[in-house]
PDB file of C-alpha atoms in Angstrom:
ATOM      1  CA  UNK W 309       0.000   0.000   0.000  1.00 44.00           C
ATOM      2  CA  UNK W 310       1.502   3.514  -0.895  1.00 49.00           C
ATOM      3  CA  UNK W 311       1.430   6.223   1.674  1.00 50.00           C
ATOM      4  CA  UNK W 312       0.814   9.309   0.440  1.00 52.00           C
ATOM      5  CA  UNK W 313       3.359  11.926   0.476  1.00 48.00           C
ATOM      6  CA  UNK W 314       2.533  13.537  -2.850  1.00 52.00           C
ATOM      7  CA  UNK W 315       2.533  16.878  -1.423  1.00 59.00           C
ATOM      8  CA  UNK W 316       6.104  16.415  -0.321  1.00 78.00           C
ATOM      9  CA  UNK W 317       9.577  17.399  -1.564  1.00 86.00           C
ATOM     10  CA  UNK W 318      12.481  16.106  -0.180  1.00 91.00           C
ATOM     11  CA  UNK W 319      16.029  17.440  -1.072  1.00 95.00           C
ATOM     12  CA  UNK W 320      18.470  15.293   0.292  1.00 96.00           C
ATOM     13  CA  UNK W 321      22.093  16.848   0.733  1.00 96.00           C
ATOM     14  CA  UNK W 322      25.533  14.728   0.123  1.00 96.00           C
ATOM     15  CA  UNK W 323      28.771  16.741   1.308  1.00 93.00           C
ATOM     16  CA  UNK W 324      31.219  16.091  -1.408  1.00 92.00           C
ATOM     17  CA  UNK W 325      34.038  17.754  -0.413  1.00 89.00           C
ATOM     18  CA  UNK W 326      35.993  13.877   0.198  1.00 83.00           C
ATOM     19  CA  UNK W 327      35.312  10.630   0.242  1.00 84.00           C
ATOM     20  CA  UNK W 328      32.855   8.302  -1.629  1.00 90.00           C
ATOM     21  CA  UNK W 329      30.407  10.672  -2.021  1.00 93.00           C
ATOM     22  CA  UNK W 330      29.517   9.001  -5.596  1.00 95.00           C
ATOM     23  CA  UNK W 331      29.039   5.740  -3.856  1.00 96.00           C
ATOM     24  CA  UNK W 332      26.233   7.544  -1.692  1.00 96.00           C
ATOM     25  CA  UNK W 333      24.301   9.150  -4.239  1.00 96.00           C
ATOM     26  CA  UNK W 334      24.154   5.811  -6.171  1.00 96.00           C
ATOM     27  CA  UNK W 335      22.641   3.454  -3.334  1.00 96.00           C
ATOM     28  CA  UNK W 336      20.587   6.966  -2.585  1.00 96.00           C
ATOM     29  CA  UNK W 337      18.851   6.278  -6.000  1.00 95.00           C
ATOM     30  CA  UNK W 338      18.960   3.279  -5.252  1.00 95.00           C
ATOM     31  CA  UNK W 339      16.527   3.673  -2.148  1.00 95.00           C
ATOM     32  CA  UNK W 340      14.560   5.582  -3.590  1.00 94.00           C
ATOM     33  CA  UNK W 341      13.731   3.531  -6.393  1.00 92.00           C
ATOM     34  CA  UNK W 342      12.403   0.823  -3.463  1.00 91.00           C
ATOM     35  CA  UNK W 343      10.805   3.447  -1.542  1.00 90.00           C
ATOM     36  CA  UNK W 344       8.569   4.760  -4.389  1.00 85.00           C
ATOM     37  CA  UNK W 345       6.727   1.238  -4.557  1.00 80.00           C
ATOM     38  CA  UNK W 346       5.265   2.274  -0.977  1.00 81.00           C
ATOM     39  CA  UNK W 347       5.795   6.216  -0.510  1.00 79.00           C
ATOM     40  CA  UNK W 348       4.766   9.133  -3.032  1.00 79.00           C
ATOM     41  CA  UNK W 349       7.058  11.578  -2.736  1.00 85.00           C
ATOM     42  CA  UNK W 350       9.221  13.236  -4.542  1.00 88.00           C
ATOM     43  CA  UNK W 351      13.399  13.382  -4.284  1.00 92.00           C
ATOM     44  CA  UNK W 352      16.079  15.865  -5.291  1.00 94.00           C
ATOM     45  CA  UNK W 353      19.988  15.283  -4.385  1.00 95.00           C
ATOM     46  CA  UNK W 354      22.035  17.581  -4.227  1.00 96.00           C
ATOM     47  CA  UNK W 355      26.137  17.942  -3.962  1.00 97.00           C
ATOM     48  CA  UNK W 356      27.255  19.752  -1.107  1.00 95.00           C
ATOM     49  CA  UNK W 357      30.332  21.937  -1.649  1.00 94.00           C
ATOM     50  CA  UNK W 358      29.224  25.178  -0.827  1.00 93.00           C
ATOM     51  CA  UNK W 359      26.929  27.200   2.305  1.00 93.00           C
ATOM     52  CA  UNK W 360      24.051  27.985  -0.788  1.00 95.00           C
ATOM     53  CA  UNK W 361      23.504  24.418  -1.477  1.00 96.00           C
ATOM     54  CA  UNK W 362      23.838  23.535   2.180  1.00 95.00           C
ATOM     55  CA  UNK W 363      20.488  25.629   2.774  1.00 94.00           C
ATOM     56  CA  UNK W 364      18.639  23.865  -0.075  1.00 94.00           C
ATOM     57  CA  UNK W 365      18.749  20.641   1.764  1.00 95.00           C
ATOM     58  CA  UNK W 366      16.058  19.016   4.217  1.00 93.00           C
ATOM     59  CA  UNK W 367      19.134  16.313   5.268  1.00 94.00           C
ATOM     60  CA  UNK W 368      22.641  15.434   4.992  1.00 94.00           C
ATOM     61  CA  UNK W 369      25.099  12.875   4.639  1.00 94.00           C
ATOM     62  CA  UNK W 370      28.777  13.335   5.136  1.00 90.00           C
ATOM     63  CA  UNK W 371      30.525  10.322   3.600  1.00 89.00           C
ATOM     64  CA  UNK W 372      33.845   8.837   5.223  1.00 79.00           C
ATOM     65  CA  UNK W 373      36.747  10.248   4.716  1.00 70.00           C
ATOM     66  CA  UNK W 374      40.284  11.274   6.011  1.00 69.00           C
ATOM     67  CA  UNK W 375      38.719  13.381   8.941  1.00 65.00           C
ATOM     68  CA  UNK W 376      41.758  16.120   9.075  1.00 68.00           C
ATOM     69  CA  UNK W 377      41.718  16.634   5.345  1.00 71.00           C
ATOM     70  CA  UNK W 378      37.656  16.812   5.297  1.00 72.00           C
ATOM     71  CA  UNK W 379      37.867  19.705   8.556  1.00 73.00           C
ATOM     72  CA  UNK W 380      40.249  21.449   6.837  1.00 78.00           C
ATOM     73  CA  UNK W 381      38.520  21.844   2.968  1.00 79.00           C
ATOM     74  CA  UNK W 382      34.902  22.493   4.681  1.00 79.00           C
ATOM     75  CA  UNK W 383      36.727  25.488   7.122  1.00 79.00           C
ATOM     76  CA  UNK W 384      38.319  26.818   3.587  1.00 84.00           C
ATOM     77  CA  UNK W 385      34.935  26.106   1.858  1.00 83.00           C
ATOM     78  CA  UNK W 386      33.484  28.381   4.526  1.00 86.00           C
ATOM     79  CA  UNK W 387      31.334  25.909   5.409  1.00 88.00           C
ATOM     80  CA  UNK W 388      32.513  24.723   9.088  1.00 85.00           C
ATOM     81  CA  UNK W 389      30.062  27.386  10.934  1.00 87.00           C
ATOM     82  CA  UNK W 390      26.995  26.575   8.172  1.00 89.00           C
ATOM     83  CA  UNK W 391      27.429  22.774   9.103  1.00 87.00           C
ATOM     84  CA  UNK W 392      27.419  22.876  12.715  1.00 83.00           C
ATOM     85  CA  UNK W 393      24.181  25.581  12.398  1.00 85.00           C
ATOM     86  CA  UNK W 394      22.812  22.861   9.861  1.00 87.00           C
ATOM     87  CA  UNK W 395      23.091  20.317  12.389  1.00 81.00           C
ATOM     88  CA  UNK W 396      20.594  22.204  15.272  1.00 77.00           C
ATOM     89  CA  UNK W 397      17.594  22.943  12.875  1.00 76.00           C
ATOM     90  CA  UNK W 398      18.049  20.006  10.279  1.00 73.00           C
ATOM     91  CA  UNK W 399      15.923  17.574   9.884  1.00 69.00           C
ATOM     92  CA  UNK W 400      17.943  14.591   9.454  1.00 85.00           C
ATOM     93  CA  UNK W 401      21.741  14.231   9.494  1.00 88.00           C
ATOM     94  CA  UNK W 402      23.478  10.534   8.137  1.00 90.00           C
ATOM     95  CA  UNK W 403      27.271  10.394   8.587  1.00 87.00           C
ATOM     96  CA  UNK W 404      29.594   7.369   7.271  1.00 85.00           C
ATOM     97  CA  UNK W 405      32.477   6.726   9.264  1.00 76.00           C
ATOM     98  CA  UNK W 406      32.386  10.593   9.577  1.00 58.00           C
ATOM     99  CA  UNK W 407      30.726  10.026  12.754  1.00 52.00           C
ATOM    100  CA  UNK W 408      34.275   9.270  13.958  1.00 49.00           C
ATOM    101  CA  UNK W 409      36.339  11.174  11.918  1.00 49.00           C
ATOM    102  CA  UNK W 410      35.312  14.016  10.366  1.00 47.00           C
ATOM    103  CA  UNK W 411      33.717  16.072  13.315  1.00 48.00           C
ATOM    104  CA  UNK W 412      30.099  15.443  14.581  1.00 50.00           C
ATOM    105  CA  UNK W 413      30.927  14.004  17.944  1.00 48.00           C
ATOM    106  CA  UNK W 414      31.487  16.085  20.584  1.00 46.00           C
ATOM    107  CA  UNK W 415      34.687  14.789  21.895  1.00 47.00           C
ATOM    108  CA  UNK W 416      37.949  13.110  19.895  1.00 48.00           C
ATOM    109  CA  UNK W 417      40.196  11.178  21.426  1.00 51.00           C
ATOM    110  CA  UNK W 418      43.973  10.471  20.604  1.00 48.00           C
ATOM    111  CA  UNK W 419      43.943  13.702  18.521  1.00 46.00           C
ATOM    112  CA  UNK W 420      46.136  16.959  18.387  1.00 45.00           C
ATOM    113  CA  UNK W 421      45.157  19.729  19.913  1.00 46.00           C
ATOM    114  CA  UNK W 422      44.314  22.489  16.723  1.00 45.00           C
ATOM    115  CA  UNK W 423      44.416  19.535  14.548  1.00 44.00           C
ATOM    116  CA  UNK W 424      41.191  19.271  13.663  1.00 46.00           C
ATOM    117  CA  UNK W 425      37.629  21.234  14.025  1.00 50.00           C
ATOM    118  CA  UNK W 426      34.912  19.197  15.343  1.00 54.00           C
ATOM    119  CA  UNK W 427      31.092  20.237  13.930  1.00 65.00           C
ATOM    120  CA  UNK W 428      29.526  18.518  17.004  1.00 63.00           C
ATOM    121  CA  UNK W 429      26.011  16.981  17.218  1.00 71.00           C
ATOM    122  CA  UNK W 430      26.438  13.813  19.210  1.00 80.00           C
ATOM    123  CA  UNK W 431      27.025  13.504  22.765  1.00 83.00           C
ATOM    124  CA  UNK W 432      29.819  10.674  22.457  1.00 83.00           C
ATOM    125  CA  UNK W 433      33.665  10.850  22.679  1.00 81.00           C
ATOM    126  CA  UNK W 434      35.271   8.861  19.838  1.00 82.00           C
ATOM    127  CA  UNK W 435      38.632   7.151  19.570  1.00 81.00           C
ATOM    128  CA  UNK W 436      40.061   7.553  16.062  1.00 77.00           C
ATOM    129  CA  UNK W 437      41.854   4.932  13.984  1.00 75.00           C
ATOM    130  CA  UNK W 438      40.574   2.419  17.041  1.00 80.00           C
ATOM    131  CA  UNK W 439      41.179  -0.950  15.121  1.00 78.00           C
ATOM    132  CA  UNK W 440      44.360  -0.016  13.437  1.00 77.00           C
ATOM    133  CA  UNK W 441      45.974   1.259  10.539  1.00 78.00           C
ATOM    134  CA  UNK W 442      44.825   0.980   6.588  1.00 80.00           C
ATOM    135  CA  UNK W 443      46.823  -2.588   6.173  1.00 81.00           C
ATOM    136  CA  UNK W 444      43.570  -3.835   9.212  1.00 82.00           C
ATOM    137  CA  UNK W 445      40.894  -2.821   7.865  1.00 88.00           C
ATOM    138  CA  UNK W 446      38.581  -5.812   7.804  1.00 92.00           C
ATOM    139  CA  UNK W 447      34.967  -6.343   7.007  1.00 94.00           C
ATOM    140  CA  UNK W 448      32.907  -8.205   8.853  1.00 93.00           C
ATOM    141  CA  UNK W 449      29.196  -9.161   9.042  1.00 95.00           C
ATOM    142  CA  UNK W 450      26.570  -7.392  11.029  1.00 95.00           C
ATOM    143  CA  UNK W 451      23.545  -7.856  12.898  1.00 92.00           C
ATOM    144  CA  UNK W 452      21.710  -4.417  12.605  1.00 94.00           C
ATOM    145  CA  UNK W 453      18.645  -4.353  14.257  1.00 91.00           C
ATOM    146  CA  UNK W 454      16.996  -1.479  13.674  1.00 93.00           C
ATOM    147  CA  UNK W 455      16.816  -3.099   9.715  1.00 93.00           C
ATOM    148  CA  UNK W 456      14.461  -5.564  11.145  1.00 85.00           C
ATOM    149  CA  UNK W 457      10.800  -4.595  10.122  1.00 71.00           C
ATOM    150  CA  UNK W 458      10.110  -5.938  13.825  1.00 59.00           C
ATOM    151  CA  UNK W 459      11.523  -7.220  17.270  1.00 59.00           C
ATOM    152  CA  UNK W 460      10.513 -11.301  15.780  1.00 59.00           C
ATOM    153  CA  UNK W 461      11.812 -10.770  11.982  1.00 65.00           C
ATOM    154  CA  UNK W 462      15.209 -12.228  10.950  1.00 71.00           C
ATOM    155  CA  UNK W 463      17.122  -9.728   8.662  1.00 77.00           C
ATOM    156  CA  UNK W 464      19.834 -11.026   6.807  1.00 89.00           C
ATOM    157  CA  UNK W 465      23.724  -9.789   7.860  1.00 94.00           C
ATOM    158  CA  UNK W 466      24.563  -6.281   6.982  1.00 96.00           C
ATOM    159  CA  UNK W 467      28.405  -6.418   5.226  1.00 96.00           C
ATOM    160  CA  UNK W 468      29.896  -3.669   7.116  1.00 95.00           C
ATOM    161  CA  UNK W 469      33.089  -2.426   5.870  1.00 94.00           C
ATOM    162  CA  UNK W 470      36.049  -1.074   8.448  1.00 93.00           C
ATOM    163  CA  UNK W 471      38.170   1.225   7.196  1.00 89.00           C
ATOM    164  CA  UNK W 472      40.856   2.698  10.295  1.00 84.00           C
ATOM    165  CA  UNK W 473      37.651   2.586  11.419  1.00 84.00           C
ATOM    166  CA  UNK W 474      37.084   4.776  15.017  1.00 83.00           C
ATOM    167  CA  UNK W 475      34.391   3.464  17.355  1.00 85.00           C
ATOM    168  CA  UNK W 476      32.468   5.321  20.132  1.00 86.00           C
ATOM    169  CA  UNK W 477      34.213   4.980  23.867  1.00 83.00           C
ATOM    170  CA  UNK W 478      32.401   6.726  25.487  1.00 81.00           C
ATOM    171  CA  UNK W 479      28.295   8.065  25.683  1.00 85.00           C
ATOM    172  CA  UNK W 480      28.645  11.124  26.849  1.00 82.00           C
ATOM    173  CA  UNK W 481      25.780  13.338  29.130  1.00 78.00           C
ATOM    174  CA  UNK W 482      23.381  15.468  26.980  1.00 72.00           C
ATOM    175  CA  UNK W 483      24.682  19.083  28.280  1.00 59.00           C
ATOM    176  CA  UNK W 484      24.360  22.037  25.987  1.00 58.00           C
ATOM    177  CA  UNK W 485      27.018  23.865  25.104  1.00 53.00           C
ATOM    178  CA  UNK W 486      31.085  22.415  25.238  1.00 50.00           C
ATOM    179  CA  UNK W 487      31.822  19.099  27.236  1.00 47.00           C
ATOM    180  CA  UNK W 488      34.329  20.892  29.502  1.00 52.00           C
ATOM    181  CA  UNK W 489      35.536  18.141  31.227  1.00 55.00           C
ATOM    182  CA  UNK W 490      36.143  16.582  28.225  1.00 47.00           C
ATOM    183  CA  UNK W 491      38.595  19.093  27.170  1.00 50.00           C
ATOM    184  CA  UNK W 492      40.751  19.285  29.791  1.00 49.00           C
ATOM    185  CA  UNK W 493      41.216  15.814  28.764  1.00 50.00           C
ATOM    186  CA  UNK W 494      44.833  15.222  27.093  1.00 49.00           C
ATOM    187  CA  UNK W 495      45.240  14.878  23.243  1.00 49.00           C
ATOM    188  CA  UNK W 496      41.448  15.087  23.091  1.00 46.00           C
ATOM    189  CA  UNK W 497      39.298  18.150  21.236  1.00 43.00           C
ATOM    190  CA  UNK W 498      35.664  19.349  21.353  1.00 44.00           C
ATOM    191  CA  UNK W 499      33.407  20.710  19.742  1.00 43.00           C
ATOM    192  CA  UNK W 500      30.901  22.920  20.459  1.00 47.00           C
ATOM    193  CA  UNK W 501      27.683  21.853  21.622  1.00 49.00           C
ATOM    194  CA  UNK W 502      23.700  22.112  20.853  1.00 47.00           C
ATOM    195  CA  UNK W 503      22.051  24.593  22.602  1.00 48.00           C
ATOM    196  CA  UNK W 504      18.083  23.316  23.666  1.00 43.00           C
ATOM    197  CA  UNK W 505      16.797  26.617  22.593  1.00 44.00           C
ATOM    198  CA  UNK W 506      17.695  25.878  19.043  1.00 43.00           C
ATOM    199  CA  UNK W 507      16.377  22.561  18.933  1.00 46.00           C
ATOM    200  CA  UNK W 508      19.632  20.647  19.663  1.00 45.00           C
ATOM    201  CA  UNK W 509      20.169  17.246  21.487  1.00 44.00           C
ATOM    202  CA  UNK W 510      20.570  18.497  25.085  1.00 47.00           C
ATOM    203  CA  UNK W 511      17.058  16.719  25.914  1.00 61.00           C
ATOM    204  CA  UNK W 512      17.655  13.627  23.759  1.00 82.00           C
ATOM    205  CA  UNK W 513      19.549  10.823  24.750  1.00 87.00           C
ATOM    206  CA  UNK W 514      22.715   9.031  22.456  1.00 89.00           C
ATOM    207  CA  UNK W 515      20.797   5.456  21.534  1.00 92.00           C
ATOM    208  CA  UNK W 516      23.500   2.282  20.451  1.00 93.00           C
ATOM    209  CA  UNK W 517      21.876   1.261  17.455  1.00 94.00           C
ATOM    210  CA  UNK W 518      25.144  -1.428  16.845  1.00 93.00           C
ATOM    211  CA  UNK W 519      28.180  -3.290  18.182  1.00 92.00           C
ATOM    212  CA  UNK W 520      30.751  -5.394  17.083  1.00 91.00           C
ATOM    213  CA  UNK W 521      31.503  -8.188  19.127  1.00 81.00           C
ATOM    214  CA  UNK W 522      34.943  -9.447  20.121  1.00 63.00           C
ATOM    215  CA  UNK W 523      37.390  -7.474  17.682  1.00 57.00           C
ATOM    216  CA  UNK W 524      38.932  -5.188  20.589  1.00 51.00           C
ATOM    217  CA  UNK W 525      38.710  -4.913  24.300  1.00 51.00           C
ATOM    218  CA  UNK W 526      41.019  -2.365  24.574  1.00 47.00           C
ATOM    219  CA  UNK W 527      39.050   0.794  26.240  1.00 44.00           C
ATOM    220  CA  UNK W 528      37.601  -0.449  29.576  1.00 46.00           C
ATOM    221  CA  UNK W 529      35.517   3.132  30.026  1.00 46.00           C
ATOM    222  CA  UNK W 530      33.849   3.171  26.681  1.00 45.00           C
ATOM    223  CA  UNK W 531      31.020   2.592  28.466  1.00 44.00           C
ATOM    224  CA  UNK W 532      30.854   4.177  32.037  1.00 47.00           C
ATOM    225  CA  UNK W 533      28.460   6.159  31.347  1.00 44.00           C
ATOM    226  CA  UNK W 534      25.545   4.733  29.759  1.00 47.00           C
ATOM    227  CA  UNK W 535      25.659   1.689  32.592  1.00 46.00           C
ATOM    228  CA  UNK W 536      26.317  -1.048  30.261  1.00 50.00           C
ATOM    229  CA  UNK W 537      27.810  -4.108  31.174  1.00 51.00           C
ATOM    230  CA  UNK W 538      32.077  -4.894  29.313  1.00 55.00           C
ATOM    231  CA  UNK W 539      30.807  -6.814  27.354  1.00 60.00           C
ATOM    232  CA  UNK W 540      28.217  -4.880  24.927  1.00 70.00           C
ATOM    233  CA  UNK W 541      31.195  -5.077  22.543  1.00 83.00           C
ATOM    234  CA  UNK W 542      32.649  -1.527  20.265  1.00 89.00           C
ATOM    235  CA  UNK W 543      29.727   0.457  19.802  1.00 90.00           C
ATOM    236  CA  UNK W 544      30.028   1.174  15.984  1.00 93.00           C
ATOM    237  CA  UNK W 545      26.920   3.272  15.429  1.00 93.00           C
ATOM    238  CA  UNK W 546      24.964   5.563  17.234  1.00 92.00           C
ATOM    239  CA  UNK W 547      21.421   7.942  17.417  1.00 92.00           C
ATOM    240  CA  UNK W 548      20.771  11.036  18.894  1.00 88.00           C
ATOM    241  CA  UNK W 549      17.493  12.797  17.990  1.00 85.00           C
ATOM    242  CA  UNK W 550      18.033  13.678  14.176  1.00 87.00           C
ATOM    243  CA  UNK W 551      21.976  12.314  14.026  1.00 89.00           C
ATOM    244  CA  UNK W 552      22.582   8.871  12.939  1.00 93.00           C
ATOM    245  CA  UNK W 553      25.999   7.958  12.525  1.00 90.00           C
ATOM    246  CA  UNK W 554      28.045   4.487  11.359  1.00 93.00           C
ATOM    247  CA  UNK W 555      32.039   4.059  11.866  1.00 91.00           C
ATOM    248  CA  UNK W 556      31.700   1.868   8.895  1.00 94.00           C
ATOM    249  CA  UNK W 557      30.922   2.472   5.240  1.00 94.00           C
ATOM    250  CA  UNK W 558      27.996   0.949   4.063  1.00 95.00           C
ATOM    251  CA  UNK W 559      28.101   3.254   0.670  1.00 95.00           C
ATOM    252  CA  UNK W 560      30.665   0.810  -0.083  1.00 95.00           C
ATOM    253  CA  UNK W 561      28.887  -2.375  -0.619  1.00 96.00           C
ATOM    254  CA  UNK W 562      25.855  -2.725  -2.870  1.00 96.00           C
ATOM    255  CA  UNK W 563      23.588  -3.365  -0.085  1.00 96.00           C
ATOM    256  CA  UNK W 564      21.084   0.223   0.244  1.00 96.00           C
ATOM    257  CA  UNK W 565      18.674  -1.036   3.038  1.00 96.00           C
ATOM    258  CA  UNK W 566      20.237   1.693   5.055  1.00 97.00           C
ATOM    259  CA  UNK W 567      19.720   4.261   3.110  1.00 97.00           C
ATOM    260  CA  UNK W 568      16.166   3.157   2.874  1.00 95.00           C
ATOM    261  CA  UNK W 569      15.836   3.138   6.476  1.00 95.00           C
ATOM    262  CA  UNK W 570      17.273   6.541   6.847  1.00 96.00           C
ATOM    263  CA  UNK W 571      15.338   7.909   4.034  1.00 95.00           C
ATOM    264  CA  UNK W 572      12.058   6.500   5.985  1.00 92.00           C
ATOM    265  CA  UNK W 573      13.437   8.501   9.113  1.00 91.00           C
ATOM    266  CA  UNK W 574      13.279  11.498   6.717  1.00 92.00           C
ATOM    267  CA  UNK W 575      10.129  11.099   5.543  1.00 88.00           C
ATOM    268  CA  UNK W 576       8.417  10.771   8.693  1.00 84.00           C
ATOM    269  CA  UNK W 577      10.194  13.639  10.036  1.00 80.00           C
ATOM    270  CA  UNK W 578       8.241  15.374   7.283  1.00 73.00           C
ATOM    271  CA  UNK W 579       4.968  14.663   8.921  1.00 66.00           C
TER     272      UNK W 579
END
């Protein structure tokens, strides 16, 4: 049965300033040729290299990249201070490995101080490069449930591909504002926070919508503060109101049923 969403226009933004932007834009079609057998609605994408074409979009995605190189274009582009604004009053945010190293945590661990500018957006602290250098990346299949239509289906394995992949270490308290504590931390930055007023995150907790079981033990505090028990595993993808976030790439396999999950969260943020 179609749902009608004829009235609708959704312009979906894909920062392609580095990385495999390309990839994303091809599984987005991809989605959205699947979604149109149940949703009427019409879709625009967009390439993101510039503040105008930032404001044209009702969501995001930030593909993976190499995080110091992708800070550094965006603060040339003039676009650091339009992303993090983008990120209180947007509707939807995706980030691919991003999540990790590119900027919208809060906190970055086992990084230089001036390094790199963080956009913000999720209350976590990060640790970069977690399972190693390029020659260990590794892929690795996934149970994902928030792919499963409900709690009793059985979805097959999401492929989920690690590139110096970062994980989350650490769920940090919703707080407006900067996670002080946080930086007075060594070898760690921050970013600036959401502010509640603006409709940031301060009121919404960070939700673990993954792990990865038995690839690294190494951080023992990675999760102190959400009250979860050693052996969760590395949490490799997180939610926080309208910020999803993966430290894997999934625009690099052929498999789009997250994109068409995160286009769904789009839509029904339209409502």
């Amino acid at each position: 049965m179609q749902v009608s969403l004829m009235t609708v226009t959704v312009t979906i933004g894909v920062l392609a300033l580095q990385g495999a932007f390309c990839e994303h834009i091809k599984l987005l079609k991809e989605a959205v040729s699947r979604l149109q057998r149940d949703y009427e609605a019409r879709w625009d994408t967009v390439e993101v290299r510039t503040a105008q074409e930032l404001e044209r979009c009702d969501a995001l995605i930030i593909p993976g990249g190499e995080s110091t190189t992708v800070s550094l274009v965006a603060a040339r582009s003039n676009l650091l201070e339009p992303l993090r604004e983008f990120v209180k009053y947007t509707l939807a945010i995706f980030v691919t490995a991003t999540l990790l190293t590119s900027g919208m945590k809060k906190s970055a661990n086992r990084t230089k101080k001036g390094g790199q500018d963080l956009i913000g957006g999720l209350d976590v602290r990060v640790n970069r490069n977690y399972f190693g250098r390029q020659t260990e990346s590794f892929e690795a299949d996934l149970d994902l449930p928030f792919l499963k239509a409900s709690a009793s289906e059985e979805a097959a394995a999401f492929r989920g591909i690690f590139i110096r992949a970062p994980v989350v270490e650490k769920i940090l308290p919703s707080m407006a504002g900067e996670q002080k504590e946080e930086a007075s931390r060594n070898r760690t930055v921050t970013a600036p926070g959401k502010d509640q007023s603006t409709g940031g995150s301060l009121a919404w907790p960070v939700e673990i919508m993954a792990t990865l079981l038995g690839r690294s033990r190494r951080l023992a505090e990675k999760v102190e503060v959400a009250g979860l028990s050693e052996d969760i595993g590395d949490i490799i993808a997180v939610r926080q109101r309208n910020v999803f976030g993966t430290s894997f790439h999934p625009e690099l396999t052929p498999d789009a049923r997250i994109h068409m999950w995160w286009l769904r969260q789009v839509l029904e943020s339209q409502q």
